[in-house]
CSV table of C-alpha atoms and ligand atoms in Angstrom, one decimal:
chain,number,residue,atom,x,y,z
L,206,MET,CA,-13.7,31.7,9.0
L,207,PRO,CA,-10.9,34.1,10.4
L,208,THR,CA,-7.6,34.3,8.3
L,209,ASP,CA,-5.6,32.8,10.9
L,210,ASN,CA,-7.9,29.8,11.3
L,211,ILE,CA,-7.5,29.6,7.6
L,212,ASP,CA,-3.8,30.0,7.6
L,213,ARG,CA,-3.4,27.4,10.0
L,214,LEU,CA,-5.8,24.8,8.3
L,215,LEU,CA,-4.0,25.4,5.0
L,216,SER,CA,-0.9,24.6,6.5
L,217,ALA,CA,-2.6,21.6,8.1
L,218,TYR,CA,-3.9,20.6,4.8
L,219,ARG,CA,-0.3,20.7,3.3
L,220,TRP,CA,1.1,18.5,5.7
L,221,MET,CA,-1.7,16.0,5.6
L,222,GLN,CA,-1.6,15.9,1.9
L,223,LEU,CA,2.4,15.2,2.1
L,224,THR,CA,1.8,12.4,4.7
L,225,ARG,CA,-0.7,10.9,2.5
L,226,THR,CA,1.3,11.1,-0.7
L,227,LEU,CA,4.5,10.0,0.9
L,228,ASP,CA,2.8,7.1,2.5
L,229,GLU,CA,1.3,6.0,-0.5
L,230,ALA,CA,4.7,6.4,-2.3
L,231,ILE,CA,6.3,4.2,0.4
L,232,ARG,CA,3.6,1.6,-0.1
L,233,THR,CA,4.0,1.7,-3.7
L,234,LEU,CA,7.9,1.2,-3.5
L,235,TRP,CA,7.2,-2.0,-1.3
L,236,LEU,CA,4.7,-3.4,-3.7
L,237,THR,CA,6.8,-3.0,-6.6
L,238,GLY,CA,9.7,-5.0,-4.6
L,239,LYS,CA,11.9,-1.7,-3.9
L,240,GLY,CA,11.0,-1.7,0.0
L,241,VAL,CA,13.6,-3.6,2.0
L,242,GLY,CA,12.1,-3.1,5.7
L,243,GLY,CA,8.5,-3.5,7.0
L,244,THR,CA,6.1,-0.4,6.3
L,245,PHE,CA,2.9,0.7,8.5
L,246,ASN,CA,-0.2,2.0,7.1
L,247,GLN,CA,-0.9,5.5,7.7
L,248,ARG,CA,-4.0,6.1,6.0
L,249,GLY,CA,-6.7,7.5,8.4
L,250,HIS,CA,-4.4,8.7,10.8
L,251,GLU,CA,-3.0,12.1,9.2
L,252,ALA,CA,-5.2,14.5,11.1
L,253,ILE,CA,-4.3,13.4,14.4
L,254,SER,CA,-0.4,12.9,13.8
L,255,VAL,CA,0.2,16.2,11.9
L,256,GLY,CA,-2.5,18.1,14.2
L,257,ALA,CA,-0.7,17.2,17.4
L,258,ALA,CA,2.6,17.9,16.3
L,259,MET,CA,1.5,21.2,14.9
L,260,CYS,CA,0.6,22.4,18.5
L,261,LEU,CA,4.1,22.0,19.6
L,262,GLN,CA,6.8,24.6,20.0
L,263,PRO,CA,10.4,24.1,18.6
L,264,ASP,CA,11.6,23.3,22.0
L,265,ASP,CA,9.1,20.8,22.7
L,266,LEU,CA,9.6,17.1,22.3
L,267,VAL,CA,7.6,14.5,20.4
L,268,ALA,CA,8.0,10.8,20.8
L,269,PRO,CA,5.9,9.3,17.8
L,270,MET,CA,4.9,5.6,17.2
L,271,HIS,CA,4.2,3.8,14.0
L,272,ARG,CA,1.3,5.5,12.6
L,273,ASP,CA,2.7,9.3,13.0
L,274,LEU,CA,4.6,9.8,9.9
L,275,GLY,CA,2.6,13.4,9.7
L,276,ALA,CA,4.5,14.1,13.2
L,277,PHE,CA,8.0,13.1,11.9
L,278,LEU,CA,7.4,15.6,8.8
L,279,VAL,CA,5.8,18.6,10.8
L,280,ARG,CA,9.0,18.4,12.9
L,281,GLY,CA,11.1,19.1,9.9
L,282,ILE,CA,12.3,15.8,9.2
L,283,THR,CA,12.5,15.8,5.3
L,284,PRO,CA,10.7,13.5,3.1
L,285,ARG,CA,14.0,12.8,1.4
L,286,ARG,CA,15.5,11.5,4.6
L,287,ILE,CA,12.2,9.5,5.4
L,288,MET,CA,11.9,7.9,2.3
L,289,ALA,CA,15.8,7.1,2.4
L,290,GLN,CA,14.9,5.3,6.0
L,291,GLN,CA,12.3,3.4,4.7
L,292,LEU,CA,14.8,2.1,1.8
L,293,GLY,CA,17.6,1.4,4.0
L,294,ARG,CA,20.0,4.1,2.6
L,295,ALA,CA,22.9,5.6,4.2
L,296,THR,CA,21.1,8.9,3.8
L,297,GLY,CA,18.1,7.7,6.1
L,298,VAL,CA,17.3,9.0,9.4
L,299,SER,CA,19.1,6.1,11.0
L,300,GLY,CA,21.7,6.0,8.3
L,301,GLY,CA,20.7,2.7,6.9
L,302,ARG,CA,20.5,1.0,10.4
L,303,ASP,CA,16.9,0.6,10.1
L,304,ALA,CA,14.6,0.3,7.1
L,305,ASN,CA,11.7,1.0,8.7
L,306,ILE,CA,9.8,4.0,10.7
L,307,HIS,CA,11.0,1.9,13.7
L,308,GLY,CA,14.5,3.8,15.5
L,309,CYS,CA,13.6,6.7,13.4
L,310,GLY,CA,14.3,9.9,15.7
L,311,ASP,CA,16.2,13.1,15.5
L,312,LEU,CA,16.7,15.2,18.8
L,313,ASP,CA,18.0,18.0,16.7
L,314,PHE,CA,14.2,18.4,15.7
L,315,GLY,CA,13.1,17.2,18.8
L,316,VAL,CA,11.8,13.9,17.8
L,317,ILE,CA,12.4,10.8,20.1
L,318,GLY,CA,13.2,7.6,18.2
L,319,PHE,CA,10.4,5.5,17.7
L,320,ILE,CA,10.5,2.5,20.3
L,321,SER,CA,9.3,-0.5,18.7
L,322,HIS,CA,8.1,-2.1,22.1
L,323,LEU,CA,4.7,-0.6,22.5
L,324,PRO,CA,3.9,1.5,24.7
L,325,GLN,CA,7.5,2.1,25.5
L,326,SER,CA,7.9,5.7,24.0
L,327,LEU,CA,5.4,6.6,26.9
L,328,PRO,CA,7.4,6.3,30.1
L,329,VAL,CA,10.1,7.9,28.2
L,330,ALA,CA,8.0,11.0,27.2
L,331,VAL,CA,6.7,11.0,30.7
L,332,GLY,CA,10.4,10.9,32.0
L,333,ALA,CA,11.3,13.7,29.6
L,334,ALA,CA,8.4,16.0,30.9
L,335,MET,CA,9.4,15.3,34.4
L,336,ALA,CA,12.9,16.4,33.7
L,337,PHE,CA,11.3,19.8,32.2
L,338,ARG,CA,9.3,20.3,35.2
L,339,HIS,CA,12.3,19.6,37.8
L,340,ARG,CA,14.3,21.7,35.9
L,341,HIS,CA,11.8,24.5,35.3
L,342,GLU,CA,11.8,24.6,31.6
L,343,PRO,CA,9.0,25.7,30.1
L,344,ARG,CA,8.8,22.6,27.8
L,345,VAL,CA,6.3,19.9,26.7
L,346,ALA,CA,6.7,16.4,25.8
L,347,LEU,CA,4.1,14.8,23.6
L,348,THR,CA,3.5,11.2,22.8
L,349,PHE,CA,1.3,8.8,21.2
L,350,THR,CA,0.1,5.1,21.8
L,351,GLY,CA,-2.6,2.9,20.3
L,352,ASP,CA,-6.0,1.3,21.8
L,353,GLY,CA,-3.6,-1.9,22.2
L,354,GLY,CA,-0.9,-0.2,24.0
L,355,ALA,CA,-3.3,1.6,26.3
L,356,ILE,CA,-4.4,-1.9,27.8
L,357,THR,CA,-0.8,-2.5,28.9
L,358,GLY,CA,0.5,-2.1,32.6
L,359,LEU,CA,2.8,0.3,31.4
L,360,PHE,CA,0.0,2.8,30.1
L,361,SER,CA,-1.6,2.7,33.7
L,362,GLU,CA,2.0,3.0,35.6
L,363,SER,CA,3.0,5.9,33.0
L,364,LEU,CA,-0.1,8.0,33.9
L,365,ASN,CA,0.1,7.5,37.3
L,366,LEU,CA,3.8,8.8,37.6
L,367,ALA,CA,2.7,11.7,35.2
L,368,ALA,CA,-0.1,12.5,37.4
L,369,LEU,CA,1.7,12.4,40.6
L,370,ASP,CA,4.4,14.5,39.1
L,371,ARG,CA,2.2,17.2,37.3
L,372,ALA,CA,4.5,16.4,34.3
L,373,PRO,CA,3.9,18.5,31.2
L,374,VAL,CA,2.9,15.9,29.0
L,375,VAL,CA,0.3,15.0,26.3
L,376,ILE,CA,-0.6,11.4,25.8
L,377,VAL,CA,-2.4,11.2,22.2
L,378,VAL,CA,-4.5,7.9,22.3
L,379,GLU,CA,-5.0,6.8,18.6
L,380,GLU,CA,-8.2,4.8,18.9
L,381,ASN,CA,-8.4,3.4,15.6
L,382,GLN,CA,-10.8,0.4,16.6
L,383,TYR,CA,-8.0,-2.4,16.1
L,384,ALA,CA,-4.8,-3.6,17.6
L,385,TYR,CA,-3.4,-5.6,14.9
L,386,SER,CA,-6.6,-8.2,13.9
L,387,THR,CA,-8.2,-7.8,17.3
L,388,PRO,CA,-11.0,-5.4,17.8
L,389,ILE,CA,-11.2,-3.0,20.6
L,390,ALA,CA,-14.4,-4.8,22.4
L,391,THR,CA,-12.3,-8.1,22.3
L,392,HIS,CA,-9.3,-6.9,23.7
L,393,SER,CA,-10.3,-4.2,26.3
L,394,ALA,CA,-13.0,-5.0,29.1
L,395,ASN,CA,-13.6,-1.1,29.2
L,396,VAL,CA,-13.6,0.3,25.8
L,397,ASP,CA,-13.6,3.7,27.4
L,398,ILE,CA,-10.1,4.8,27.4
L,399,ALA,CA,-10.5,8.4,28.4
L,400,ALA,CA,-12.2,7.1,31.8
L,401,ARG,CA,-9.4,4.3,32.3
L,402,ALA,CA,-7.1,7.3,32.2
L,403,ARG,CA,-9.0,9.5,34.5
L,404,ALA,CA,-9.1,6.6,37.1
L,405,THR,CA,-5.2,7.1,37.3
L,406,GLY,CA,-5.5,10.8,37.9
L,407,VAL,CA,-5.1,12.0,34.5
L,408,GLU,CA,-7.5,14.7,32.5
L,409,ALA,CA,-8.8,13.0,29.6
L,410,ILE,CA,-10.8,13.8,26.8
L,411,ASP,CA,-12.4,12.2,23.7
L,412,ILE,CA,-12.2,13.8,20.1
L,413,ASP,CA,-13.1,13.1,16.6
L,414,GLY,CA,-9.5,12.0,15.1
L,415,ASN,CA,-10.7,12.5,11.7
L,416,ASP,CA,-11.3,16.2,12.2
L,417,ILE,CA,-8.2,18.2,12.2
L,418,GLU,CA,-10.1,21.4,13.7
L,419,ALA,CA,-10.8,19.2,16.9
L,420,VAL,CA,-7.3,17.7,17.1
L,421,LEU,CA,-5.7,21.3,16.8
L,422,THR,CA,-7.8,23.0,19.4
L,423,ASN,CA,-7.9,20.3,21.8
L,424,VAL,CA,-4.2,19.4,21.4
L,425,THR,CA,-3.5,23.3,21.9
L,426,ALA,CA,-5.3,23.4,24.9
L,427,ALA,CA,-3.7,20.2,26.2
L,428,VAL,CA,-0.3,21.5,25.8
L,429,GLY,CA,-0.9,24.9,26.9
L,430,SER,CA,-2.1,23.7,30.3
L,431,ALA,CA,0.7,21.2,30.6
L,432,ARG,CA,3.2,24.2,30.0
L,433,ASP,CA,1.2,26.5,32.5
L,434,GLY,CA,1.9,23.6,35.4
L,435,GLU,CA,-1.5,22.3,35.2
L,436,GLY,CA,-0.4,18.5,34.4
L,437,PRO,CA,-0.6,15.9,31.7
L,438,THR,CA,-3.8,15.4,29.7
L,439,VAL,CA,-4.9,12.2,27.5
L,440,VAL,CA,-6.7,13.0,24.4
L,441,VAL,CA,-8.3,10.2,22.9
L,442,ALA,CA,-8.8,10.6,19.3
L,443,HIS,CA,-11.3,8.2,17.7
L,444,THR,CA,-10.3,7.0,14.2
L,445,MET,CA,-10.0,4.1,12.0
L,446,ARG,CA,-7.1,2.2,10.6
L,447,MET,CA,-8.2,2.3,6.8
L,448,LEU,CA,-5.7,-0.3,5.7
L,449,GLY,CA,-4.0,-3.4,7.3
L,450,HIS,CA,-1.7,-3.2,10.4
L,451,ALA,CA,1.4,-3.1,7.9
L,452,ILE,CA,1.9,-3.7,4.4
L,453,HIS,CA,2.0,-7.6,4.6
L,454,ASP,CA,-1.6,-7.4,6.1
L,455,GLY,CA,-4.7,-7.4,3.7
L,456,ALA,CA,-7.0,-6.7,6.9
L,457,GLU,CA,-9.6,-9.3,5.5
L,458,TYR,CA,-10.9,-9.5,9.0
L,459,VAL,CA,-12.3,-5.7,9.2
L,460,PRO,CA,-15.8,-5.6,8.0
L,461,ALA,CA,-16.0,-4.0,4.5
L,462,GLU,CA,-19.2,-1.7,5.7
L,463,LEU,CA,-16.9,-0.3,8.6
L,464,LEU,CA,-14.3,0.8,6.1
L,465,THR,CA,-17.2,2.3,3.7
L,466,ASP,CA,-18.7,4.2,6.8
L,467,TRP,CA,-15.2,5.9,7.5
L,468,GLU,CA,-14.2,6.2,4.0
L,469,ARG,CA,-16.8,8.8,4.2
L,470,ARG,CA,-15.2,10.8,7.0
L,471,ASP,CA,-11.7,10.5,5.5
L,472,PRO,CA,-9.6,13.2,7.3
L,473,VAL,CA,-7.9,14.6,4.1
L,474,ASP,CA,-11.1,14.9,2.2
L,475,ALA,CA,-12.8,16.6,5.4
L,476,ILE,CA,-10.3,19.3,5.6
L,477,ARG,CA,-10.4,20.0,1.8
L,478,ALA,CA,-14.0,20.2,2.1
L,479,THR,CA,-13.7,22.6,5.0
L,480,LEU,CA,-11.5,24.8,3.2
L,481,GLU,CA,-13.6,25.0,0.0
L,482,VAL,CA,-16.6,25.5,2.2
L,483,ALA,CA,-15.0,28.6,3.9
L,484,GLY,CA,-14.2,29.9,0.4
L,485,HIS,CA,-10.5,28.9,-0.4
L,486,PRO,CA,-9.7,28.7,-4.1
L,487,VAL,CA,-9.8,25.1,-5.4
L,488,ASP,CA,-7.0,25.8,-7.6
L,489,GLN,CA,-4.8,26.7,-4.9
L,490,LEU,CA,-5.6,23.4,-3.1
L,491,ASP,CA,-4.7,21.9,-6.5
L,492,GLU,CA,-1.6,23.5,-6.5
L,493,ILE,CA,-0.7,22.1,-2.9
L,494,ASP,CA,-1.4,18.6,-4.2
L,495,SER,CA,0.7,18.8,-7.2
L,496,SER,CA,3.6,20.5,-5.3
L,497,THR,CA,3.2,17.9,-3.0
L,498,LEU,CA,3.5,15.1,-5.6
L,499,ALA,CA,6.5,16.8,-6.9
L,500,THR,CA,8.3,16.8,-3.2
L,501,VAL,CA,7.4,13.2,-3.1
L,502,ASP,CA,8.6,12.3,-6.5
L,503,ASP,CA,12.1,14.1,-5.5
L,504,ALA,CA,12.0,12.0,-2.1
L,505,VAL,CA,11.7,9.0,-4.1
L,506,GLU,CA,14.5,9.6,-6.7
L,507,PHE,CA,16.8,11.0,-3.8
L,508,ALA,CA,16.4,7.7,-1.9
L,509,LEU,CA,16.7,5.2,-4.8
L,510,ALA,CA,20.0,7.2,-5.9
L,511,SER,CA,21.3,7.1,-2.4
L,512,PRO,CA,24.0,4.7,-1.3
L,513,TRP,CA,23.6,1.8,0.9
L,514,PRO,CA,25.4,2.0,4.3
L,515,ASP,CA,28.9,1.3,4.3
L,516,PRO,CA,29.6,-1.7,6.3
L,517,SER,CA,33.0,-0.1,8.2
L,518,THR,CA,30.4,2.5,9.9
L,519,VAL,CA,28.4,-0.6,11.4
L,520,GLU,CA,29.6,0.5,14.9
L,521,SER,CA,29.0,4.2,14.7
L,522,GLY,CA,26.4,5.6,17.0
L,523,VAL,CA,26.6,2.3,19.2
L,524,TRP,CA,27.0,3.3,22.9
L,525,ALA,CA,27.3,0.1,24.4
O,787,TPP,C1,5.3,-5.3,23.6
O,787,TPP,C2,5.0,-5.4,22.0
O,787,TPP,N1,4.3,-6.3,22.0
O,787,TPP,C3,3.7,-6.6,20.4
O,787,TPP,C4,4.3,-5.7,19.6
O,787,TPP,C5,3.8,-6.2,18.1
O,787,TPP,N2,2.8,-5.1,17.6
O,787,TPP,C6,3.2,-4.1,16.9
O,787,TPP,S1,2.0,-2.9,16.6
O,787,TPP,C7,0.9,-4.0,17.4
O,787,TPP,C8,-0.5,-3.7,17.3
O,787,TPP,C9,-0.5,-2.1,18.3
O,787,TPP,O1,-2.2,-2.0,18.2
O,787,TPP,P1,-2.3,-0.3,19.0
O,787,TPP,O2,-1.7,-0.3,20.1
O,787,TPP,O3,-3.9,-0.3,18.5
O,787,TPP,O4,-1.8,0.5,17.6
O,787,TPP,P2,-2.4,0.5,16.2
O,787,TPP,O5,-1.2,-0.3,15.5
O,787,TPP,O6,-3.6,0.3,16.1
O,787,TPP,O7,-1.8,2.0,15.7
O,787,TPP,C10,1.5,-5.0,17.7
O,787,TPP,C11,0.9,-6.2,18.7
O,787,TPP,C12,5.2,-4.6,19.7
O,787,TPP,N3,5.3,-3.9,18.8
O,787,TPP,N4,5.4,-4.6,21.3
O,788,MG,MG1,-5.0,0.1,17.7
């Protein structure tokens, strides 16, 4: 494998391992009674959120949703700020106004705050992309939606507008088989999301969302064609939500065999196997794992020691 590819994959491995380890630490804090808000499970989605964000340039914008912890990290929002956000502390991304990935955004890092009402981040990303095009700025907006979000009217309306305006936007659909407890075949009459996107006039492709190389290659191409004025692309990344919808959900409704099947395709195990097969020394990968753990331990310590928000600041950042 060429050195450039190895370097990119190593970087992806670092981010994916950080995403998983941070997610696990957030879960542990919640399960031990220290979490104060909700927390969404990321397991299974690491290659999509990390890989897609890695394809952007610093001036681009990303509008992540609730399973895109990796995108927040790749953009440069630190594990300390994210952990403090989860614990509702003043040092968190929203200054303690939320204790969740909801409302978590920072335009200094090109991250549009996640909008809870699904898929409202989508028209916002399309609007941002239209502004880029009309101002002749060579920038791209990228956003995510789920299979559930993709059956809303807003999905089709946003794609229609993006296609009409040839907006430089990339829409990554995280098709993880479920929308909360509803399987895709129960909520979608036509489960072919890419075909539905094409029907609105937008290019669409299907990829294996657990294969980081597929994510990097295809999203890089989609971002490139958006930047070159060739319009939007929908990338349907197929994966599996490996845990419940959120921390409170045991997901007993998911058949065990389905999970066993997808566990064999775990995206973090897969990228590690790829690097090992390419001859990358195992001890260097282990070193990434242990430094990641140290980073996450530091983030937990920082967040737990951080102050609660000062009530007198409650109106700061309120515009109306
Ligand atoms: C308009 C709206 N309705 C309901 C919800 C509650 N809700 C949050 S996530 C979710 C499931 C979304 O499923 P999907 O789009 O497939 O994304 P996934 O959670 O599977 O990643 C629901 C129903 C919401 N956030 N917004
Ligand atoms: Mg889903």
